[in-house]
Short mmCIF file of C-alpha atoms and ligand atoms in Angstrom, two decimals:
data_model
loop_
_atom_site.label_atom_id
_atom_site.label_comp_id
_atom_site.label_asym_id
_atom_site.label_seq_id
_atom_site.Cartn_x
_atom_site.Cartn_y
_atom_site.Cartn_z
CA MET A 242 -24.43 -4.50 -24.92
CA ARG A 243 -22.69 -1.64 -26.67
CA GLU A 244 -22.00 1.17 -24.29
CA THR A 245 -23.44 3.62 -26.81
CA ASP A 246 -26.94 2.26 -26.13
CA ASP A 247 -29.31 4.85 -24.85
CA VAL A 248 -28.17 4.68 -21.26
CA ARG A 249 -27.00 7.95 -19.76
CA TYR A 250 -25.43 7.41 -16.39
CA ASP A 251 -25.24 9.93 -13.60
CA VAL A 252 -21.59 9.06 -13.10
CA VAL A 253 -19.00 6.97 -14.88
CA VAL A 254 -16.01 5.97 -12.74
CA VAL A 255 -12.84 4.99 -14.61
CA GLY A 256 -10.69 2.38 -12.86
CA ALA A 257 -11.71 -0.30 -10.36
CA GLY A 258 -8.83 -0.09 -7.91
CA ALA A 259 -9.57 0.62 -4.27
CA ALA A 260 -10.41 4.28 -4.97
CA GLY A 261 -12.77 3.59 -7.87
CA LEU A 262 -14.50 0.77 -6.00
CA ALA A 263 -15.06 2.95 -2.92
CA CYS A 264 -16.30 5.82 -5.06
CA ALA A 265 -18.68 3.68 -7.13
CA GLY A 266 -19.96 1.96 -3.99
CA ASP A 267 -20.76 5.27 -2.27
CA LEU A 268 -22.39 6.73 -5.39
CA ASP A 269 -24.52 3.62 -5.84
CA ALA A 270 -25.50 3.70 -2.16
CA ALA A 271 -26.62 7.31 -2.67
CA GLY A 272 -29.05 6.13 -5.37
CA LEU A 273 -27.12 7.42 -8.39
CA ARG A 274 -26.88 5.53 -11.65
CA VAL A 275 -23.20 4.54 -11.81
CA ARG A 276 -20.99 2.72 -14.29
CA LEU A 277 -17.54 1.54 -13.19
CA LEU A 278 -15.20 0.76 -16.09
CA GLU A 279 -12.01 -1.25 -15.56
CA ALA A 280 -9.40 -1.83 -18.27
CA GLU A 281 -8.11 -5.12 -16.85
CA GLY A 282 -9.99 -8.39 -16.59
CA THR A 283 -10.22 -8.16 -12.80
CA VAL A 284 -10.63 -5.43 -10.21
CA GLY A 285 -8.03 -4.34 -7.68
CA GLY A 286 -5.44 -2.32 -9.60
CA ARG A 287 -2.26 -2.40 -7.53
CA MET A 288 -3.92 -4.75 -5.03
CA ARG A 289 -4.07 -7.94 -7.02
CA THR A 290 -3.03 -11.51 -6.41
CA ASP A 291 -1.94 -14.15 -8.88
CA ARG A 292 -1.50 -17.90 -8.65
CA VAL A 293 1.91 -18.79 -10.07
CA LYS A 294 3.12 -22.41 -10.12
CA GLY A 295 0.78 -23.14 -7.21
CA PHE A 296 1.96 -20.17 -5.12
CA THR A 297 -0.19 -17.23 -4.05
CA VAL A 298 1.72 -14.08 -4.99
CA ASP A 299 0.60 -10.48 -4.68
CA ARG A 300 1.53 -7.97 -7.35
CA GLY A 301 4.27 -6.66 -5.12
CA PHE A 302 4.51 -7.46 -1.42
CA GLN A 303 2.13 -5.43 0.69
CA VAL A 304 0.45 -5.72 4.05
CA PHE A 305 -3.10 -5.09 5.20
CA ASN A 306 -3.48 -2.80 8.22
CA THR A 307 -6.63 -3.31 10.29
CA SER A 308 -6.50 0.15 11.90
CA TYR A 309 -7.15 2.25 8.81
CA PRO A 310 -10.43 4.16 9.38
CA GLN A 311 -11.67 3.38 5.85
CA VAL A 312 -10.91 -0.30 6.35
CA LYS A 313 -12.94 -0.32 9.56
CA ARG A 314 -15.79 1.36 7.73
CA ARG A 315 -15.88 -0.83 4.64
CA ILE A 316 -14.25 -4.21 5.08
CA ASP A 317 -15.62 -7.39 6.63
CA LEU A 318 -12.37 -8.49 8.28
CA LYS A 319 -13.64 -11.93 9.22
CA ALA A 320 -14.44 -12.80 5.63
CA LEU A 321 -10.82 -12.14 4.66
CA ARG A 322 -9.57 -14.90 7.03
CA LEU A 323 -6.69 -12.70 8.08
CA ARG A 324 -3.51 -13.93 9.70
CA ALA A 325 -1.22 -11.53 11.46
CA PHE A 326 2.46 -10.75 11.34
CA THR A 327 4.24 -10.64 14.67
CA PRO A 328 4.05 -7.03 15.88
CA GLY A 329 7.37 -5.26 15.38
CA VAL A 330 10.16 -6.25 12.98
CA LEU A 331 13.44 -8.09 12.97
CA VAL A 332 16.41 -5.96 11.95
CA HIS A 333 19.49 -7.59 10.50
CA THR A 334 22.52 -5.75 11.89
CA ARG A 335 26.22 -6.54 11.81
CA GLU A 336 25.66 -8.24 15.17
CA GLY A 337 22.90 -10.47 13.76
CA LEU A 338 19.11 -10.28 13.97
CA ARG A 339 17.71 -7.84 16.53
CA ARG A 340 14.04 -7.57 17.46
CA PHE A 341 12.42 -4.15 17.26
CA ALA A 342 9.48 -5.19 19.41
CA ASP A 343 6.35 -3.34 20.47
CA PRO A 344 6.57 -3.15 24.28
CA THR A 345 2.82 -2.60 24.62
CA ARG A 346 2.05 -5.93 22.92
CA ARG A 347 5.12 -8.10 23.44
CA PRO A 348 6.68 -6.83 26.68
CA LYS A 349 8.67 -10.06 27.09
CA GLU A 350 10.39 -9.63 23.73
CA CYS A 351 11.92 -6.22 24.32
CA ARG A 352 15.41 -7.31 25.27
CA ASP A 353 16.92 -5.74 22.13
CA LEU A 354 15.37 -2.38 22.97
CA LEU A 355 17.50 -2.14 26.08
CA PRO A 356 20.19 0.54 25.83
CA GLY A 357 23.34 -0.60 24.03
CA ARG A 358 21.71 -3.15 21.73
CA LEU A 359 19.58 -1.53 19.02
CA MET A 360 19.62 1.93 20.51
CA SER A 361 20.89 4.18 23.30
CA GLY A 362 18.96 5.17 26.41
CA ARG A 363 18.31 8.60 24.90
CA ASP A 364 16.91 6.99 21.75
CA LEU A 365 14.65 4.83 23.85
CA LEU A 366 13.23 7.91 25.57
CA ALA A 367 12.84 9.76 22.26
CA LEU A 368 11.12 6.77 20.69
CA GLY A 369 8.80 6.36 23.67
CA ALA A 370 7.72 10.01 23.50
CA LEU A 371 7.28 9.89 19.71
CA SER A 372 5.24 6.68 19.87
CA ALA A 373 3.05 7.87 22.75
CA ARG A 374 2.22 11.07 20.89
CA ASP A 375 1.50 9.30 17.58
CA ALA A 376 -0.62 6.60 19.21
CA LEU A 377 -2.67 8.91 21.41
CA ALA A 378 -2.99 12.29 19.68
CA PRO A 379 -6.05 12.83 17.49
CA PRO A 380 -5.25 12.26 13.78
CA SER A 381 -6.03 15.93 13.09
CA VAL A 382 -3.01 16.90 15.21
CA LEU A 383 -0.73 14.51 13.30
CA ARG A 384 -2.04 15.79 9.98
CA GLY A 385 -1.38 19.38 10.97
CA GLY A 386 2.43 19.32 10.94
CA ASN A 387 4.62 21.95 9.33
CA GLY A 388 5.36 20.26 6.02
CA THR A 389 8.75 18.89 6.99
CA THR A 390 10.30 15.61 5.88
CA THR A 391 10.41 12.39 7.87
CA LEU A 392 14.18 12.69 8.28
CA THR A 393 13.85 16.14 9.85
CA ALA A 394 10.95 15.05 12.05
CA LEU A 395 12.97 12.13 13.43
CA ALA A 396 15.87 14.46 14.25
CA GLU A 397 13.47 16.94 15.87
CA ALA A 398 12.02 14.11 17.96
CA GLY A 399 15.53 13.43 19.31
CA VAL A 400 16.14 10.19 17.41
CA SER A 401 19.89 9.79 16.85
CA PRO A 402 21.39 9.45 13.36
CA GLN A 403 22.58 6.01 14.44
CA LEU A 404 19.04 4.76 15.13
CA VAL A 405 17.87 6.33 11.87
CA GLU A 406 20.47 4.28 10.00
CA THR A 407 20.00 1.05 11.95
CA PHE A 408 16.24 1.00 12.01
CA PHE A 409 14.21 3.89 10.64
CA ARG A 410 15.80 4.24 7.22
CA PRO A 411 15.82 0.49 6.46
CA PHE A 412 12.28 0.03 7.74
CA LEU A 413 10.65 3.16 6.32
CA SER A 414 12.25 2.83 2.89
CA GLY A 415 10.09 -0.29 2.53
CA VAL A 416 7.01 1.69 3.51
CA PHE A 417 7.66 4.84 1.44
CA LEU A 418 9.57 3.10 -1.37
CA GLU A 419 12.29 5.75 -1.14
CA ASP A 420 15.37 5.80 1.08
CA GLU A 421 16.08 9.52 1.51
CA LEU A 422 13.24 9.77 4.05
CA GLU A 423 12.06 12.86 2.18
CA THR A 424 8.44 11.71 2.51
CA SER A 425 6.07 13.97 4.43
CA ALA A 426 6.51 13.74 8.20
CA ARG A 427 2.74 14.03 8.57
CA PHE A 428 2.36 10.83 6.57
CA PHE A 429 5.08 9.17 8.65
CA HIS A 430 3.23 10.03 11.89
CA LEU A 431 -0.02 8.58 10.49
CA VAL A 432 1.78 5.41 9.36
CA TRP A 433 3.50 5.05 12.73
CA ARG A 434 0.17 5.51 14.47
CA SER A 435 -1.50 2.89 12.27
CA MET A 436 1.27 0.43 13.11
CA LEU A 437 1.04 1.08 16.83
CA ARG A 438 -2.75 0.79 16.87
CA GLY A 439 -3.41 -1.80 14.17
CA THR A 440 -2.30 -5.25 13.17
CA LEU A 441 -0.42 -6.03 10.00
CA CYS A 442 -2.02 -9.01 8.31
CA LEU A 443 -2.57 -10.80 5.06
CA PRO A 444 -5.85 -12.27 3.80
CA ALA A 445 -5.89 -16.01 3.14
CA ALA A 446 -6.45 -15.42 -0.56
CA GLY A 447 -3.84 -12.65 -0.82
CA ILE A 448 -4.20 -8.89 -0.87
CA GLY A 449 -6.49 -9.05 -3.91
CA ALA A 450 -9.26 -10.34 -1.64
CA VAL A 451 -9.72 -6.80 -0.30
CA PRO A 452 -10.82 -5.09 -3.53
CA ALA A 453 -12.62 -8.30 -4.55
CA GLN A 454 -14.77 -7.94 -1.44
CA LEU A 455 -15.58 -4.32 -2.29
CA ALA A 456 -16.51 -5.35 -5.84
CA SER A 457 -18.72 -8.18 -4.62
CA ARG A 458 -20.96 -5.64 -2.90
CA LEU A 459 -21.68 -3.68 -6.09
CA PRO A 460 -24.89 -4.47 -7.97
CA VAL A 461 -24.07 -6.51 -11.09
CA HIS A 462 -24.96 -3.74 -13.50
CA VAL A 463 -22.35 -1.31 -12.10
CA LEU A 464 -19.00 -2.93 -12.95
CA ARG A 465 -17.68 -3.70 -16.39
CA THR A 466 -14.16 -5.13 -16.71
CA GLY A 467 -11.95 -5.41 -19.79
CA VAL A 468 -12.92 -1.94 -21.00
CA ALA A 469 -10.18 0.66 -21.40
CA VAL A 470 -11.23 4.27 -21.43
CA THR A 471 -9.23 6.18 -24.03
CA GLY A 472 -10.36 9.73 -23.38
CA THR A 473 -12.94 12.00 -21.89
CA ALA A 474 -15.72 13.19 -24.20
CA PRO A 475 -17.93 16.27 -23.73
CA ASP A 476 -20.71 14.12 -22.30
CA GLY A 477 -18.87 11.13 -20.86
CA VAL A 478 -15.89 8.99 -21.81
CA SER A 479 -14.73 7.36 -25.03
CA LEU A 480 -13.58 3.77 -25.39
CA ALA A 481 -11.25 2.05 -27.82
CA GLY A 482 -13.24 1.48 -31.01
CA GLY A 483 -15.08 4.76 -30.70
CA ASP A 484 -17.90 3.87 -28.33
CA VAL A 485 -18.93 6.54 -25.87
CA VAL A 486 -20.30 6.01 -22.37
CA ARG A 487 -22.49 8.97 -21.58
CA ALA A 488 -22.68 10.41 -18.09
CA ARG A 489 -23.35 13.67 -16.27
CA ALA A 490 -20.07 13.33 -14.36
CA VAL A 491 -16.81 11.45 -14.87
CA VAL A 492 -14.52 10.34 -12.05
CA VAL A 493 -11.02 9.30 -13.13
CA ALA A 494 -9.82 6.75 -10.57
CA THR A 495 -6.86 5.33 -12.47
CA GLY A 496 -3.28 5.57 -11.26
CA GLN A 497 -1.60 8.95 -11.59
CA ARG A 498 0.02 8.41 -14.99
CA VAL A 499 -3.19 7.50 -16.83
CA ALA A 500 -5.07 10.19 -14.92
CA ALA A 501 -2.73 12.81 -16.36
CA GLU A 502 -3.39 11.46 -19.86
CA LEU A 503 -7.17 11.41 -19.46
CA LEU A 504 -7.25 14.84 -17.81
CA PRO A 505 -4.70 17.01 -19.67
CA GLY A 506 -3.34 19.68 -17.36
CA LEU A 507 -3.64 17.55 -14.21
CA ARG A 508 -0.44 17.73 -12.16
CA VAL A 509 0.56 14.40 -10.69
CA PRO A 510 3.39 13.37 -8.38
CA GLU A 511 6.31 11.20 -9.39
CA GLY A 512 5.88 7.48 -8.86
CA ARG A 513 7.99 5.09 -6.78
CA THR A 514 8.95 1.75 -8.29
CA VAL A 515 9.47 -1.50 -6.40
CA THR A 516 10.32 -5.07 -7.33
CA THR A 517 9.33 -8.15 -5.35
CA LEU A 518 11.08 -11.48 -5.78
CA TYR A 519 9.29 -14.65 -4.68
CA HIS A 520 11.54 -17.60 -3.84
CA ALA A 521 10.54 -21.17 -3.00
CA THR A 522 12.69 -23.23 -0.65
CA ALA A 523 12.33 -26.68 0.90
CA GLU A 524 13.26 -25.40 4.37
CA PRO A 525 11.76 -22.16 5.69
CA PRO A 526 14.61 -19.91 6.84
CA LEU A 527 12.42 -18.64 9.68
CA ALA A 528 9.32 -20.15 11.26
CA GLU A 529 7.92 -16.88 12.53
CA PRO A 530 5.52 -14.65 10.54
CA VAL A 531 7.60 -11.52 10.90
CA LEU A 532 8.89 -8.77 8.67
CA VAL A 533 12.68 -8.63 8.40
CA VAL A 534 14.65 -5.55 7.34
CA ASP A 535 18.34 -5.13 6.60
CA SER A 536 20.29 -2.29 8.20
CA ARG A 537 22.72 -2.48 5.25
CA ARG A 538 19.73 -1.89 2.92
CA ARG A 539 20.65 -4.47 0.32
CA ILE A 540 16.93 -5.30 0.32
CA LEU A 541 13.87 -3.34 1.45
CA ASN A 542 12.30 -6.15 3.42
CA THR A 543 11.73 -9.87 3.38
CA CYS A 544 9.42 -12.36 5.06
CA VAL A 545 8.42 -16.00 4.92
CA LEU A 546 4.91 -15.72 3.51
CA THR A 547 4.06 -19.32 4.25
CA ALA A 548 4.74 -18.61 7.94
CA VAL A 549 1.83 -16.15 7.69
CA HIS A 550 -0.42 -18.35 5.53
CA PRO A 551 0.78 -21.92 4.88
CA GLY A 552 -1.79 -22.07 2.04
CA PHE A 553 0.28 -19.64 -0.03
CA SER A 554 2.22 -22.71 -1.16
CA THR A 555 0.62 -25.91 -2.44
CA ASP A 556 3.72 -28.10 -2.77
CA GLY A 557 4.93 -27.96 0.83
CA ARG A 558 7.82 -25.63 0.09
CA ALA A 559 8.16 -22.32 1.90
CA LEU A 560 7.50 -19.10 -0.02
CA VAL A 561 9.75 -16.13 0.74
CA SER A 562 8.99 -12.62 -0.44
CA THR A 563 11.79 -10.08 -0.84
CA SER A 564 11.37 -6.53 -2.10
CA VAL A 565 13.99 -4.17 -3.49
CA LEU A 566 13.77 -0.56 -4.61
CA GLY A 567 13.29 0.20 -8.29
CA SER A 568 13.78 -2.34 -11.03
CA PRO A 569 17.06 -4.14 -10.36
CA GLY A 570 19.20 -5.33 -13.24
CA PRO A 571 20.83 -8.80 -13.43
CA THR A 572 23.78 -7.89 -11.16
CA GLU A 573 21.61 -6.38 -8.44
CA THR A 574 19.18 -9.31 -8.70
CA ALA A 575 22.03 -11.81 -8.37
CA ALA A 576 23.11 -10.04 -5.17
CA VAL A 577 19.78 -10.70 -3.47
CA LEU A 578 20.25 -14.38 -2.59
CA PRO A 579 23.67 -13.86 -0.94
CA ALA A 580 22.17 -10.96 1.04
CA LEU A 581 19.25 -13.16 2.11
CA SER A 582 21.69 -15.87 3.12
CA GLU A 583 23.28 -13.43 5.55
CA VAL A 584 20.03 -11.91 6.73
CA TYR A 585 18.41 -15.27 7.54
CA GLY A 586 21.61 -17.12 8.35
CA ALA A 587 20.55 -19.82 5.88
CA ASP A 588 21.92 -21.46 2.76
CA THR A 589 20.01 -19.90 -0.14
CA THR A 590 21.88 -21.49 -3.05
CA ASP A 591 19.01 -23.88 -3.81
CA TRP A 592 16.24 -21.32 -3.57
CA GLU A 593 14.11 -21.20 -6.71
CA LEU A 594 12.95 -17.85 -8.03
CA VAL A 595 9.32 -18.66 -8.82
CA HIS A 596 8.11 -15.17 -9.61
CA ARG A 597 9.31 -11.61 -9.96
CA VAL A 598 7.12 -8.55 -10.26
CA THR A 599 8.14 -4.95 -10.83
CA VAL A 600 5.51 -2.32 -10.13
CA PRO A 601 6.22 1.08 -11.67
CA ASP A 602 4.34 3.86 -9.84
CA ALA A 603 3.70 1.49 -6.95
CA LEU A 604 3.29 4.55 -4.70
CA PRO A 605 3.06 8.26 -5.40
CA ALA A 606 5.87 10.42 -4.04
CA MET A 607 4.68 12.38 -1.00
CA PRO A 608 7.18 15.14 -0.33
CA GLY A 609 6.99 17.13 2.90
CA ALA A 610 4.67 19.90 1.83
CA VAL A 611 2.14 17.80 -0.07
CA PRO A 612 -1.42 17.92 1.37
CA LEU A 613 -2.64 14.57 2.67
CA SER A 614 -6.03 15.00 1.03
CA ARG A 615 -6.91 17.07 -2.01
CA SER A 616 -10.19 17.98 -3.61
CA THR A 617 -11.17 15.65 -6.41
CA ARG A 618 -12.79 18.43 -8.47
CA PHE A 619 -10.76 18.96 -11.66
CA ALA A 620 -13.19 20.77 -13.97
CA PRO A 621 -17.00 20.98 -14.23
CA GLY A 622 -18.23 17.39 -14.40
CA ARG A 623 -14.65 16.03 -14.15
CA TYR A 624 -13.21 14.52 -10.97
CA VAL A 625 -10.01 12.69 -10.12
CA CYS A 626 -9.35 10.38 -7.16
CA GLY A 627 -6.83 7.77 -6.10
CA ASP A 628 -3.95 7.45 -3.69
CA HIS A 629 -2.04 10.18 -5.56
CA ARG A 630 -4.72 12.66 -4.38
CA ALA A 631 -4.33 11.60 -0.74
CA THR A 632 -1.73 9.23 0.71
CA GLY A 633 0.01 6.30 -0.93
CA SER A 634 -1.90 3.61 0.92
CA LEU A 635 -5.11 1.64 0.90
CA GLN A 636 -6.47 4.17 3.39
CA GLY A 637 -5.52 7.05 1.08
CA ALA A 638 -7.08 5.42 -1.99
CA LEU A 639 -10.35 4.56 -0.22
CA ALA A 640 -10.59 7.99 1.42
CA SER A 641 -9.98 9.75 -1.88
CA GLY A 642 -12.65 7.61 -3.56
CA ALA A 643 -15.06 8.49 -0.76
CA ARG A 644 -14.24 12.18 -1.15
CA ALA A 645 -14.88 12.03 -4.91
CA ALA A 646 -18.31 10.49 -4.26
CA ARG A 647 -19.15 13.24 -1.75
CA GLU A 648 -18.07 16.00 -4.10
CA VAL A 649 -19.92 14.51 -7.09
CA ILE A 650 -23.11 14.13 -5.05
CA GLN A 651 -22.88 17.74 -3.78
CA ASP A 652 -22.35 19.08 -7.30
CA LEU A 653 -25.05 16.98 -8.97
CA ASN A 654 -27.53 17.92 -6.24
CA GLY A 655 -26.58 21.58 -6.70
CA ALA A 656 -27.08 21.29 -10.46
CA ALA A 657 -30.47 19.52 -10.23
C1 FAD B 62 4.08 -3.21 -4.18
C2 FAD B 62 3.12 -2.35 -3.43
C3 FAD B 62 3.14 -2.36 -2.05
C4 FAD B 62 2.22 -1.60 -1.34
N1 FAD B 62 2.17 -1.71 0.01
C5 FAD B 62 1.15 -1.14 0.68
C6 FAD B 62 0.96 -1.40 2.03
O1 FAD B 62 1.67 -2.20 2.64
N2 FAD B 62 -0.07 -0.77 2.69
C7 FAD B 62 -0.91 0.08 2.03
O2 FAD B 62 -1.83 0.63 2.64
N3 FAD B 62 -0.75 0.34 0.71
C8 FAD B 62 0.25 -0.25 0.02
N4 FAD B 62 0.38 -0.03 -1.31
C9 FAD B 62 -0.41 1.02 -1.94
C10 FAD B 62 -1.84 0.60 -2.33
O3 FAD B 62 -1.84 -0.65 -2.95
C11 FAD B 62 -2.33 1.67 -3.31
O4 FAD B 62 -2.24 2.93 -2.66
C12 FAD B 62 -3.77 1.48 -3.76
O5 FAD B 62 -4.00 0.17 -4.18
C13 FAD B 62 -4.05 2.46 -4.88
O6 FAD B 62 -5.38 2.31 -5.31
P1 FAD B 62 -5.98 3.25 -6.43
O7 FAD B 62 -7.40 2.86 -6.61
O8 FAD B 62 -5.68 4.67 -6.10
O9 FAD B 62 -5.14 2.96 -7.76
P2 FAD B 62 -4.92 1.61 -8.60
O10 FAD B 62 -4.89 0.46 -7.68
O11 FAD B 62 -3.74 1.86 -9.46
O12 FAD B 62 -6.24 1.47 -9.49
C14 FAD B 62 -6.39 2.10 -10.74
C15 FAD B 62 -7.24 1.20 -11.62
O13 FAD B 62 -7.49 1.90 -12.85
C16 FAD B 62 -7.43 0.96 -13.92
N5 FAD B 62 -7.18 1.69 -15.17
C17 FAD B 62 -6.02 2.27 -15.55
N6 FAD B 62 -6.18 2.84 -16.76
C18 FAD B 62 -7.46 2.63 -17.14
C19 FAD B 62 -8.22 3.00 -18.28
N7 FAD B 62 -7.69 3.69 -19.30
N8 FAD B 62 -9.53 2.62 -18.35
C20 FAD B 62 -10.09 1.91 -17.31
N9 FAD B 62 -9.40 1.54 -16.22
C21 FAD B 62 -8.10 1.90 -16.12
C22 FAD B 62 -6.27 0.06 -13.51
O14 FAD B 62 -6.29 -1.16 -14.22
C23 FAD B 62 -6.55 -0.10 -12.01
O15 FAD B 62 -7.41 -1.19 -11.77
C24 FAD B 62 1.29 -0.78 -2.04
C25 FAD B 62 1.30 -0.75 -3.44
C26 FAD B 62 2.18 -1.55 -4.13
C27 FAD B 62 2.09 -1.59 -5.64
#
């Protein structure tokens, strides 16, 4: 069917990532006639999974957090066949691997939290107070901070520069995809809360199973893949080849860069780039499904994916994921295996690089003052949603998509 056929939709949503899927789902549930157009052959955007040489590899390592409110609202967790990471992380220090454990879940594993190992007694108190507040305060309190950066907030909470360098900077640079800790403290508090209250997991079929589940709930006539929108038209959107999809309202749910092209004048944040290397090795360097960070920050984080889901490998070898900031050149890439050898205490010379993925604009920058949720209204009949309008996370993308649906429905009802 040519899209120029007589159909006039209520809403056309551009981009079937998490935000577009949530938005289209809510609009459809409200009884509106919706078309969701996706440029790629599959849904998911930045949350996609590939099969490479028999390995299950996500388009950049990411984790699924069960405590996100939008996840609780929309996702059938059981159907994802989730398996969890060990709560907490292992930190590689000059003294070897230290466990940053969660005392509320693994009280027996907190030896390294004792003063003099990973942190001082004062740090332990500061961390306890910070964690209690973030876990227990209502989210509205955490969202209402004063626009400071994460680095400042940690200092204000009494965390010593030493603990920042040993743990917070290495760990959070893998979450924010920047290592200055200039990201909004309000976002940090929400992330810390979600880690204290939720479980970090991966679906059995990889992270792409999450958007795939959202897409599976849409009626068949809503989603069309393999269709790139090239511009907005007065009464809808235009496609390559000149076709027009007509609609009363357009929601642009692409990443920030394309959104700025489709909606000239839209201001978008900078993007953060990350690269993930996937190595296969006969012997797993660690049997535990745990995230490992490096206090020397030669890598962002690493983990043995097959310790989380053995099915991520089909040839019996272990699959190790390692992420680094930006897009490393040959020299920086060559430095990764020696660093992993130290971090895991294992011989990595025989490890095979089976896949490498660089994701430009993996996350939007979220400097201190940036609001954690912004209106999706851009111009009459034009809306924009996605993680860059909220927070750089699955929660942010879904919440922004939900907000776009609410605002479209209000405006269309007002116009009727
Ligand atoms: C490596 C990495 C690690 C991450 N780690 C985590 C994590 O651990 N926890 C977490 O919560 N979040 C994480 N995130 C962030 C999370 O994945 C994103 O915030 C979320 O997926 C963004 O969804 P979105 O719908 O806003 O945008 P996108 O996923 O970018 O979706 C936009 C969609 O628009 C489509 N599109 C683009 N142009 C056009 C066009 N012209 N016409 C039609 N369609 C178009 C794209 O193909 C895409 O499908 C990570 C992201 C990456 C990349």
